Amino acid sequence: MAGVTYDAVTRRYPGSSRPAVDALDLDVADGEFLVLVGPSGCGKTTSLRMLAGLEDIDGGRIRIGDRDVTRVAPEERDIAMVFQNYALYPHMSVAANMGFALKMAGTPKSEIARRVAEAARGLDLAPYLDRKPRGLSGGQRQRVAMGRAIVRQPQAFLMDEPLSNLDARLRVQTRTQIASLQRRLGVTTVYVTHDQVEAMTMGDRVAVVKDGLLQQCAAPGELYDRPANTFVAGFVGSPAMNLLTVPVTGDGVRLGGIDVPVERDAMRDAGPTVTVGVRPEDLRLAHDGLPLEVDLVEELGADAYVYGRARLDGTEHQVVSRVNGRQSPARGAIVHVAPDPERVHLFDGGSRRLG
Ligand code: ATP
């Protein structure tokens, strides 16, 4: 097995004004599960296809292990790709689909049968080996696509939105299966999704991309607790982090009437305004706090999301707070909320994290 390295990799489609992938630097460790996540059109699929050898590279280099594969043909790269539409052969049985690449590579029949049986056991597909894909559920087809990748024992798995054709319940179930399977096999995996929950629950690390540019690559907890900029802050977590732009007064920051504790070093780099970030669960009901006029309450049982409007320095801001479900206020009420001082994020005018 091997790690994967993108070294200043750029792809500019002919006729487009900006690169689809712009000088991407990324190191995926041997055995790591790395998720590429970002909104539609940010360049995730292009990044994956360049690694697979299915897309031209206009600048930079890609390595798999010690090998520079930038100009190596796809079939020589020793990787296996799992697509969102599974791309199974409809006329072949599950076993034949799973063993097809090995057969093409001239692997002996007995070896193919052994590897297919082993993968099928790990994927709960053993009872279905003689069926055709049309006789399988969506989740089973997806597992056959995984099995086809596994039997090849590649250096790396590349997965492009493999769960996007499954219904919500099956997605959750299958994502835990894929994540635990990957950990068991220890095969370096690059996984593309636009779903931040999928990214956060599956990845050892998550690379957040926007407009072809890598914004931050970190472990899920780090992304959540120390987002590098307002884009990552708003993209990761649901409901999104509250981001409130306020003027800097003296050497401090005030949110309504409340002092926001800031480190002196952080303020050195701040401009005339800063953006204060507070996650909904860190904005709590309080006696003295920011007045919030409640527009909507979403009851989730144990918790409730309270959406409302707060006035800061003459500007109205939409704010959301997560409260105990038993304390949820009524629509139209005025409540007070205050940020947990330990959990306030600060960003400069250019949206970069301060401190
Ligand atoms: P999605 O989640 O919608 O699949 P993505 O993040 O995977 O999006 P890409 O498919 O990599 O994004 O596309 C990145 C950018 O490159 C987009 O602006 C897209 O329109 C453009 N693009 C993709 N493929 C081509 C192509 N073959 N020719 C020209 N432009 C393309």
CSV table of C-alpha atoms and ligand atoms in Angstrom, one decimal:
chain,number,residue,atom,x,y,z
A,1,MET,CA,0.0,0.0,0.0
A,2,ALA,CA,1.0,3.6,-0.4
A,3,GLY,CA,0.2,7.2,0.4
A,4,VAL,CA,-0.8,9.7,-2.2
A,5,THR,CA,0.7,13.1,-2.8
A,6,TYR,CA,-0.7,16.0,-4.8
A,7,ASP,CA,2.1,18.5,-5.4
A,8,ALA,CA,0.8,21.9,-6.8
A,9,VAL,CA,-1.6,20.1,-9.1
A,10,THR,CA,-3.6,22.3,-11.4
A,11,ARG,CA,-6.3,21.6,-14.0
A,12,ARG,CA,-7.6,24.3,-16.2
A,13,TYR,CA,-10.3,23.2,-18.6
A,14,PRO,CA,-9.9,24.7,-22.1
A,15,GLY,CA,-11.9,27.9,-22.4
A,16,SER,CA,-12.6,28.4,-18.7
A,17,SER,CA,-11.3,31.5,-17.0
A,18,ARG,CA,-10.1,30.0,-13.8
A,19,PRO,CA,-8.6,26.6,-12.9
A,20,ALA,CA,-11.1,23.9,-11.8
A,21,VAL,CA,-8.3,22.8,-9.5
A,22,ASP,CA,-5.7,25.4,-8.5
A,23,ALA,CA,-2.3,24.3,-7.2
A,24,LEU,CA,-3.6,21.6,-5.0
A,25,ASP,CA,-1.1,20.4,-2.3
A,26,LEU,CA,-2.3,17.4,-0.4
A,27,ASP,CA,-0.6,14.5,1.4
A,28,VAL,CA,-2.6,11.4,2.1
A,29,ALA,CA,-0.8,9.1,4.4
A,30,ASP,CA,-0.5,5.4,3.8
A,31,GLY,CA,-3.7,3.8,5.1
A,32,GLU,CA,-5.5,7.1,5.6
A,33,PHE,CA,-9.2,7.8,4.8
A,34,LEU,CA,-9.1,11.3,3.3
A,35,VAL,CA,-12.4,13.0,2.3
A,36,LEU,CA,-12.5,15.8,-0.2
A,37,VAL,CA,-15.6,17.9,0.4
A,38,GLY,CA,-17.0,21.1,-0.9
A,39,PRO,CA,-19.9,22.6,-2.8
A,40,SER,CA,-20.9,21.5,-6.3
A,41,GLY,CA,-18.4,22.6,-8.9
A,42,CYS,CA,-15.5,23.2,-6.5
A,43,GLY,CA,-13.2,20.7,-8.2
A,44,LYS,CA,-13.5,17.5,-6.2
A,45,THR,CA,-14.3,15.1,-9.0
A,46,THR,CA,-11.6,16.7,-11.2
A,47,SER,CA,-9.0,16.2,-8.3
A,48,LEU,CA,-10.0,12.5,-8.0
A,49,ARG,CA,-10.0,11.9,-11.8
A,50,MET,CA,-6.5,13.4,-12.1
A,51,LEU,CA,-5.4,10.9,-9.4
A,52,ALA,CA,-7.1,8.1,-11.4
A,53,GLY,CA,-5.4,9.2,-14.6
A,54,LEU,CA,-8.8,10.0,-16.2
A,55,GLU,CA,-8.2,13.7,-16.5
A,56,ASP,CA,-5.3,15.8,-17.9
A,57,ILE,CA,-3.0,17.5,-15.4
A,58,ASP,CA,-1.9,21.0,-16.5
A,59,GLY,CA,0.6,21.7,-13.7
A,60,GLY,CA,2.2,20.0,-10.8
A,61,ARG,CA,2.8,16.3,-10.0
A,62,ILE,CA,0.9,13.4,-8.4
A,63,ARG,CA,2.7,10.5,-6.6
A,64,ILE,CA,1.3,7.2,-5.4
A,65,GLY,CA,3.9,6.0,-2.9
A,66,ASP,CA,7.3,6.8,-4.2
A,67,ARG,CA,6.1,6.6,-7.8
A,68,ASP,CA,5.5,9.7,-9.9
A,69,VAL,CA,2.3,8.8,-11.8
A,70,THR,CA,1.6,12.2,-13.4
A,71,ARG,CA,2.1,10.7,-16.9
A,72,VAL,CA,1.3,7.1,-16.1
A,73,ALA,CA,-1.8,5.5,-17.8
A,74,PRO,CA,-4.8,4.8,-15.5
A,75,GLU,CA,-4.5,1.0,-15.7
A,76,GLU,CA,-0.9,1.2,-14.6
A,77,ARG,CA,-1.6,3.2,-11.5
A,78,ASP,CA,-2.7,0.3,-9.3
A,79,ILE,CA,-5.8,2.1,-7.9
A,80,ALA,CA,-9.4,1.1,-7.8
A,81,MET,CA,-12.2,3.6,-8.3
A,82,VAL,CA,-15.8,3.3,-7.0
A,83,PHE,CA,-18.3,5.4,-8.9
A,84,GLN,CA,-21.6,6.8,-7.7
A,85,ASN,CA,-23.5,4.9,-10.4
A,86,TYR,CA,-21.6,1.7,-9.4
A,87,ALA,CA,-21.0,0.9,-13.2
A,88,LEU,CA,-21.7,-2.8,-12.8
A,89,TYR,CA,-22.1,-5.0,-15.9
A,90,PRO,CA,-25.8,-5.9,-16.0
A,91,HIS,CA,-25.4,-9.2,-17.8
A,92,MET,CA,-22.8,-10.6,-15.4
A,93,SER,CA,-23.4,-12.2,-12.0
A,94,VAL,CA,-22.2,-10.5,-8.9
A,95,ALA,CA,-19.2,-12.9,-8.7
A,96,ALA,CA,-18.3,-12.2,-12.3
A,97,ASN,CA,-18.6,-8.4,-11.8
A,98,MET,CA,-16.4,-8.6,-8.7
A,99,GLY,CA,-13.8,-10.8,-10.4
A,100,PHE,CA,-13.8,-9.1,-13.8
A,101,ALA,CA,-10.7,-7.0,-13.4
A,102,LEU,CA,-8.7,-9.9,-12.1
A,103,LYS,CA,-9.8,-12.1,-15.0
A,104,MET,CA,-8.7,-9.3,-17.5
A,105,ALA,CA,-5.3,-9.3,-15.7
A,106,GLY,CA,-4.9,-13.0,-16.2
A,107,THR,CA,-5.2,-14.0,-12.6
A,108,PRO,CA,-5.8,-17.8,-12.2
A,109,LYS,CA,-9.4,-18.8,-11.7
A,110,SER,CA,-8.9,-20.4,-8.3
A,111,GLU,CA,-7.2,-17.2,-7.0
A,112,ILE,CA,-10.1,-15.1,-8.4
A,113,ALA,CA,-12.7,-17.4,-6.7
A,114,ARG,CA,-10.8,-17.2,-3.4
A,115,ARG,CA,-10.5,-13.4,-3.4
A,116,VAL,CA,-14.2,-12.9,-4.5
A,117,ALA,CA,-15.4,-15.3,-1.8
A,118,GLU,CA,-13.4,-13.5,0.8
A,119,ALA,CA,-14.6,-10.0,-0.2
A,120,ALA,CA,-18.2,-11.2,-0.5
A,121,ARG,CA,-17.9,-12.5,3.1
A,122,GLY,CA,-16.7,-9.1,4.4
A,123,LEU,CA,-19.5,-7.3,2.5
A,124,ASP,CA,-22.3,-9.7,3.4
A,125,LEU,CA,-22.7,-10.6,-0.3
A,126,ALA,CA,-22.0,-14.3,-0.1
A,127,PRO,CA,-25.7,-15.3,-0.7
A,128,TYR,CA,-25.9,-13.1,-3.8
A,129,LEU,CA,-22.9,-14.2,-5.8
A,130,ASP,CA,-24.9,-15.8,-8.6
A,131,ARG,CA,-27.4,-13.0,-9.0
A,132,LYS,CA,-27.4,-10.3,-11.6
A,133,PRO,CA,-27.2,-6.7,-10.5
A,134,ARG,CA,-30.9,-6.0,-11.3
A,135,GLY,CA,-31.9,-8.6,-8.6
A,136,LEU,CA,-30.1,-6.6,-5.9
A,137,SER,CA,-31.1,-3.6,-3.8
A,138,GLY,CA,-29.3,-0.3,-4.2
A,139,GLY,CA,-27.2,-0.9,-1.1
A,140,GLN,CA,-26.2,-4.4,-2.3
A,141,ARG,CA,-25.2,-3.0,-5.7
A,142,GLN,CA,-23.1,-0.4,-4.0
A,143,ARG,CA,-21.4,-3.2,-2.0
A,144,VAL,CA,-20.7,-5.1,-5.2
A,145,ALA,CA,-19.0,-2.0,-6.5
A,146,MET,CA,-16.9,-1.9,-3.3
A,147,GLY,CA,-16.2,-5.6,-3.7
A,148,ARG,CA,-14.9,-5.2,-7.2
A,149,ALA,CA,-12.4,-2.6,-5.9
A,150,ILE,CA,-11.4,-4.7,-2.9
A,151,VAL,CA,-10.6,-7.9,-4.8
A,152,ARG,CA,-8.0,-6.1,-6.8
A,153,GLN,CA,-6.0,-5.3,-3.7
A,154,PRO,CA,-5.0,-1.9,-5.0
A,155,GLN,CA,-2.6,0.6,-3.5
A,156,ALA,CA,-5.5,3.1,-3.1
A,157,PHE,CA,-9.3,3.3,-3.3
A,158,LEU,CA,-10.8,6.3,-5.0
A,159,MET,CA,-14.5,6.9,-4.3
A,160,ASP,CA,-16.7,9.5,-6.0
A,161,GLU,CA,-19.9,10.1,-4.1
A,162,PRO,CA,-20.5,6.3,-3.8
A,163,LEU,CA,-23.6,6.8,-1.5
A,164,SER,CA,-25.4,9.4,-3.5
A,165,ASN,CA,-27.9,7.0,-5.0
A,166,LEU,CA,-29.0,5.5,-1.7
A,167,ASP,CA,-31.9,6.6,0.4
A,168,ALA,CA,-31.2,8.4,3.6
A,169,ARG,CA,-31.4,5.5,6.0
A,170,LEU,CA,-29.2,3.2,3.8
A,171,ARG,CA,-26.7,6.0,3.3
A,172,VAL,CA,-26.1,6.2,7.1
A,173,GLN,CA,-25.8,2.4,7.3
A,174,THR,CA,-23.5,2.1,4.3
A,175,ARG,CA,-21.3,4.9,5.3
A,176,THR,CA,-20.4,3.2,8.6
A,177,GLN,CA,-19.9,-0.1,6.7
A,178,ILE,CA,-17.5,1.6,4.2
A,179,ALA,CA,-15.6,3.4,7.0
A,180,SER,CA,-15.1,0.3,9.1
A,181,LEU,CA,-14.2,-1.8,6.1
A,182,GLN,CA,-11.6,0.7,5.1
A,183,ARG,CA,-10.1,0.7,8.6
A,184,ARG,CA,-10.0,-3.1,8.5
A,185,LEU,CA,-8.3,-3.3,5.1
A,186,GLY,CA,-6.1,-0.3,5.8
A,187,VAL,CA,-6.1,0.8,2.2
A,188,THR,CA,-5.4,4.5,1.5
A,189,THR,CA,-8.6,6.0,0.4
A,190,VAL,CA,-9.6,9.3,-1.2
A,191,TYR,CA,-13.3,9.8,-1.0
A,192,VAL,CA,-15.3,12.6,-2.6
A,193,THR,CA,-18.6,14.0,-1.3
A,194,HIS,CA,-20.5,17.3,-1.1
A,195,ASP,CA,-22.1,16.1,2.2
A,196,GLN,CA,-20.3,17.6,5.2
A,197,VAL,CA,-21.9,15.0,7.6
A,198,GLU,CA,-20.5,12.2,5.5
A,199,ALA,CA,-17.1,13.9,5.4
A,200,MET,CA,-17.0,14.4,9.1
A,201,THR,CA,-18.2,11.0,10.1
A,202,MET,CA,-16.0,9.0,7.7
A,203,GLY,CA,-12.7,10.8,7.2
A,204,ASP,CA,-9.5,10.5,9.3
A,205,ARG,CA,-9.0,13.9,7.8
A,206,VAL,CA,-11.2,16.1,5.7
A,207,ALA,CA,-10.0,18.5,2.9
A,208,VAL,CA,-12.5,21.3,2.4
A,209,VAL,CA,-12.3,22.8,-1.1
A,210,LYS,CA,-13.9,25.9,-2.6
A,211,ASP,CA,-13.6,27.3,-6.1
A,212,GLY,CA,-10.7,24.9,-6.9
A,213,LEU,CA,-8.8,26.0,-3.8
A,214,LEU,CA,-8.0,23.9,-0.8
A,215,GLN,CA,-9.3,25.8,2.3
A,216,GLN,CA,-8.2,23.5,5.1
A,217,CYS,CA,-7.3,19.9,5.6
A,218,ALA,CA,-7.6,18.6,9.1
A,219,ALA,CA,-9.1,16.0,11.3
A,220,PRO,CA,-12.9,16.4,11.7
A,221,GLY,CA,-12.6,17.7,15.3
A,222,GLU,CA,-10.0,20.3,14.4
A,223,LEU,CA,-12.1,21.5,11.4
A,224,TYR,CA,-15.1,21.9,13.7
A,225,ASP,CA,-13.2,23.6,16.6
A,226,ARG,CA,-10.6,25.6,14.7
A,227,PRO,CA,-11.9,26.4,11.2
A,228,ALA,CA,-9.3,28.3,9.2
A,229,ASN,CA,-11.7,30.7,7.7
A,230,THR,CA,-15.3,31.7,7.6
A,231,PHE,CA,-16.0,29.4,4.6
A,232,VAL,CA,-15.0,26.3,6.5
A,233,ALA,CA,-16.7,27.6,9.6
A,234,GLY,CA,-20.0,28.0,7.8
A,235,PHE,CA,-19.6,24.8,5.7
A,236,VAL,CA,-18.9,22.4,8.6
A,237,GLY,CA,-21.7,21.9,11.2
A,238,SER,CA,-25.5,22.1,10.9
A,239,PRO,CA,-27.1,24.5,11.5
A,240,ALA,CA,-24.2,26.6,10.4
A,241,MET,CA,-22.1,28.6,12.7
A,242,ASN,CA,-23.4,32.1,13.4
A,243,LEU,CA,-21.1,34.6,11.7
A,244,LEU,CA,-21.6,38.2,12.9
A,245,THR,CA,-19.5,41.0,11.6
A,246,VAL,CA,-18.9,43.8,14.2
A,247,PRO,CA,-16.7,46.8,14.5
A,248,VAL,CA,-13.6,46.6,16.7
A,249,THR,CA,-13.9,49.1,19.6
A,250,GLY,CA,-10.7,50.1,21.4
A,251,ASP,CA,-8.8,46.9,21.7
A,252,GLY,CA,-11.8,44.7,22.1
A,253,VAL,CA,-14.8,43.2,20.5
A,254,ARG,CA,-18.3,43.6,21.8
A,255,LEU,CA,-21.3,41.5,20.7
A,256,GLY,CA,-24.3,43.7,21.5
A,257,GLY,CA,-23.6,44.5,25.1
A,258,ILE,CA,-21.3,41.6,25.7
A,259,ASP,CA,-17.6,41.6,25.8
A,260,VAL,CA,-16.1,38.9,23.6
A,261,PRO,CA,-12.8,37.8,25.2
A,262,VAL,CA,-10.0,38.0,22.6
A,263,GLU,CA,-6.4,37.4,22.7
A,264,ARG,CA,-4.2,40.4,22.3
A,265,ASP,CA,-2.1,38.7,19.7
A,266,ALA,CA,-5.2,37.9,17.6
A,267,MET,CA,-6.3,41.5,17.7
A,268,ARG,CA,-3.0,42.8,16.3
A,269,ASP,CA,-3.9,41.4,12.9
A,270,ALA,CA,-7.5,42.5,13.0
A,271,GLY,CA,-8.8,45.3,10.8
A,272,PRO,CA,-11.6,47.8,11.7
A,273,THR,CA,-14.1,45.0,11.7
A,274,VAL,CA,-14.0,41.4,12.7
A,275,THR,CA,-16.4,38.5,12.2
A,276,VAL,CA,-17.3,36.7,15.4
A,277,GLY,CA,-18.3,33.1,15.0
A,278,VAL,CA,-20.4,31.2,17.5
A,279,ARG,CA,-21.8,27.7,16.9
A,280,PRO,CA,-25.5,27.3,17.7
A,281,GLU,CA,-24.8,25.1,20.7
A,282,ASP,CA,-22.4,27.7,22.1
A,283,LEU,CA,-25.0,30.5,22.0
A,284,ARG,CA,-27.0,29.8,25.2
A,285,LEU,CA,-30.1,31.2,26.7
A,286,ALA,CA,-29.0,33.8,29.4
A,287,HIS,CA,-30.5,36.4,31.7
A,288,ASP,CA,-28.1,39.1,30.4
A,289,GLY,CA,-27.4,38.8,26.8
A,290,LEU,CA,-28.2,39.7,23.3
A,291,PRO,CA,-31.9,40.2,22.8
A,292,LEU,CA,-33.2,37.8,20.2
A,293,GLU,CA,-36.6,38.0,18.6
A,294,VAL,CA,-37.7,34.4,17.9
A,295,ASP,CA,-38.9,33.7,14.3
A,296,LEU,CA,-38.9,29.9,14.3
A,297,VAL,CA,-38.4,27.1,16.7
A,298,GLU,CA,-37.4,23.6,15.4
A,299,GLU,CA,-38.2,21.0,18.0
A,300,LEU,CA,-35.9,18.0,17.8
A,301,GLY,CA,-36.9,16.3,21.1
A,302,ALA,CA,-33.9,16.6,23.4
A,303,ASP,CA,-32.8,19.9,21.7
A,304,ALA,CA,-34.5,22.7,19.8
A,305,TYR,CA,-33.1,25.1,17.3
A,306,VAL,CA,-34.2,28.7,17.9
A,307,TYR,CA,-34.0,30.9,14.9
A,308,GLY,CA,-34.3,34.7,15.4
A,309,ARG,CA,-33.1,38.2,14.7
A,310,ALA,CA,-30.7,40.1,16.8
A,311,ARG,CA,-29.7,43.8,16.4
A,312,LEU,CA,-26.0,44.6,16.6
A,313,ASP,CA,-24.7,48.1,16.1
A,314,GLY,CA,-27.9,49.0,14.2
A,315,THR,CA,-27.8,46.0,11.9
A,316,GLU,CA,-30.1,43.1,12.1
A,317,HIS,CA,-28.5,39.6,12.0
A,318,GLN,CA,-30.1,36.2,11.6
A,319,VAL,CA,-29.0,34.1,14.5
A,320,VAL,CA,-29.6,30.4,15.6
A,321,SER,CA,-29.2,29.0,19.0
A,322,ARG,CA,-29.5,25.4,20.1
A,323,VAL,CA,-31.3,25.1,23.4
A,324,ASN,CA,-32.6,22.3,25.6
A,325,GLY,CA,-35.8,21.1,24.1
A,326,ARG,CA,-37.6,21.6,27.4
A,327,GLN,CA,-36.7,25.2,27.5
A,328,SER,CA,-37.6,26.2,24.0
A,329,PRO,CA,-39.3,29.6,23.7
A,330,ALA,CA,-42.4,30.3,21.7
A,331,ARG,CA,-42.3,32.0,18.3
A,332,GLY,CA,-42.5,35.8,18.6
A,333,ALA,CA,-40.9,35.8,22.1
A,334,ILE,CA,-37.9,37.9,23.0
A,335,VAL,CA,-35.1,35.8,24.6
A,336,HIS,CA,-31.6,36.6,25.6
A,337,VAL,CA,-28.6,34.6,24.4
A,338,ALA,CA,-24.9,34.8,25.2
A,339,PRO,CA,-21.9,33.1,23.7
A,340,ASP,CA,-19.8,30.7,25.6
A,341,PRO,CA,-16.7,32.8,26.0
A,342,GLU,CA,-14.4,29.8,25.7
A,343,ARG,CA,-15.9,28.9,22.3
A,344,VAL,CA,-15.9,32.1,20.3
A,345,HIS,CA,-14.2,32.1,16.9
A,346,LEU,CA,-12.7,35.3,15.4
A,347,PHE,CA,-12.0,36.0,11.8
A,348,ASP,CA,-10.5,39.1,10.2
A,349,GLY,CA,-12.0,41.2,7.4
A,350,GLY,CA,-10.5,38.8,4.8
A,351,SER,CA,-12.4,36.0,6.6
A,352,ARG,CA,-9.2,34.3,8.0
A,353,ARG,CA,-9.1,32.9,11.5
A,354,LEU,CA,-7.5,35.2,14.1
A,355,GLY,CA,-5.5,33.5,16.8
B,1,ATP,P1,-20.0,18.2,-8.2
B,1,ATP,O1,-20.1,18.0,-6.7
B,1,ATP,O2,-21.1,19.0,-8.8
B,1,ATP,O3,-19.7,16.9,-8.9
B,1,ATP,P2,-17.2,18.9,-8.2
B,1,ATP,O4,-16.7,19.6,-7.0
B,1,ATP,O5,-16.8,17.5,-8.4
B,1,ATP,O6,-18.7,19.2,-8.5
B,1,ATP,P3,-15.8,19.2,-10.8
B,1,ATP,O7,-16.8,18.3,-11.5
B,1,ATP,O8,-14.5,18.8,-10.5
B,1,ATP,O9,-16.5,19.7,-9.4
B,1,ATP,O10,-15.8,20.6,-11.6
B,1,ATP,C1,-15.0,21.7,-11.3
B,1,ATP,C2,-15.3,22.8,-12.3
B,1,ATP,O11,-14.8,22.4,-13.5
B,1,ATP,C3,-16.7,23.2,-12.5
B,1,ATP,O12,-16.8,24.6,-12.6
B,1,ATP,C4,-17.1,22.4,-13.7
B,1,ATP,O13,-18.1,23.2,-14.4
B,1,ATP,C5,-15.8,22.5,-14.5
B,1,ATP,N1,-15.7,21.3,-15.4
B,1,ATP,C6,-15.8,20.0,-15.0
B,1,ATP,N2,-15.6,19.1,-16.0
B,1,ATP,C7,-15.4,19.9,-17.1
B,1,ATP,C8,-15.1,19.7,-18.5
B,1,ATP,N3,-15.0,18.4,-19.0
B,1,ATP,N4,-15.0,20.8,-19.3
B,1,ATP,C9,-15.1,22.0,-18.9
B,1,ATP,N5,-15.3,22.3,-17.6
B,1,ATP,C10,-15.5,21.3,-16.7
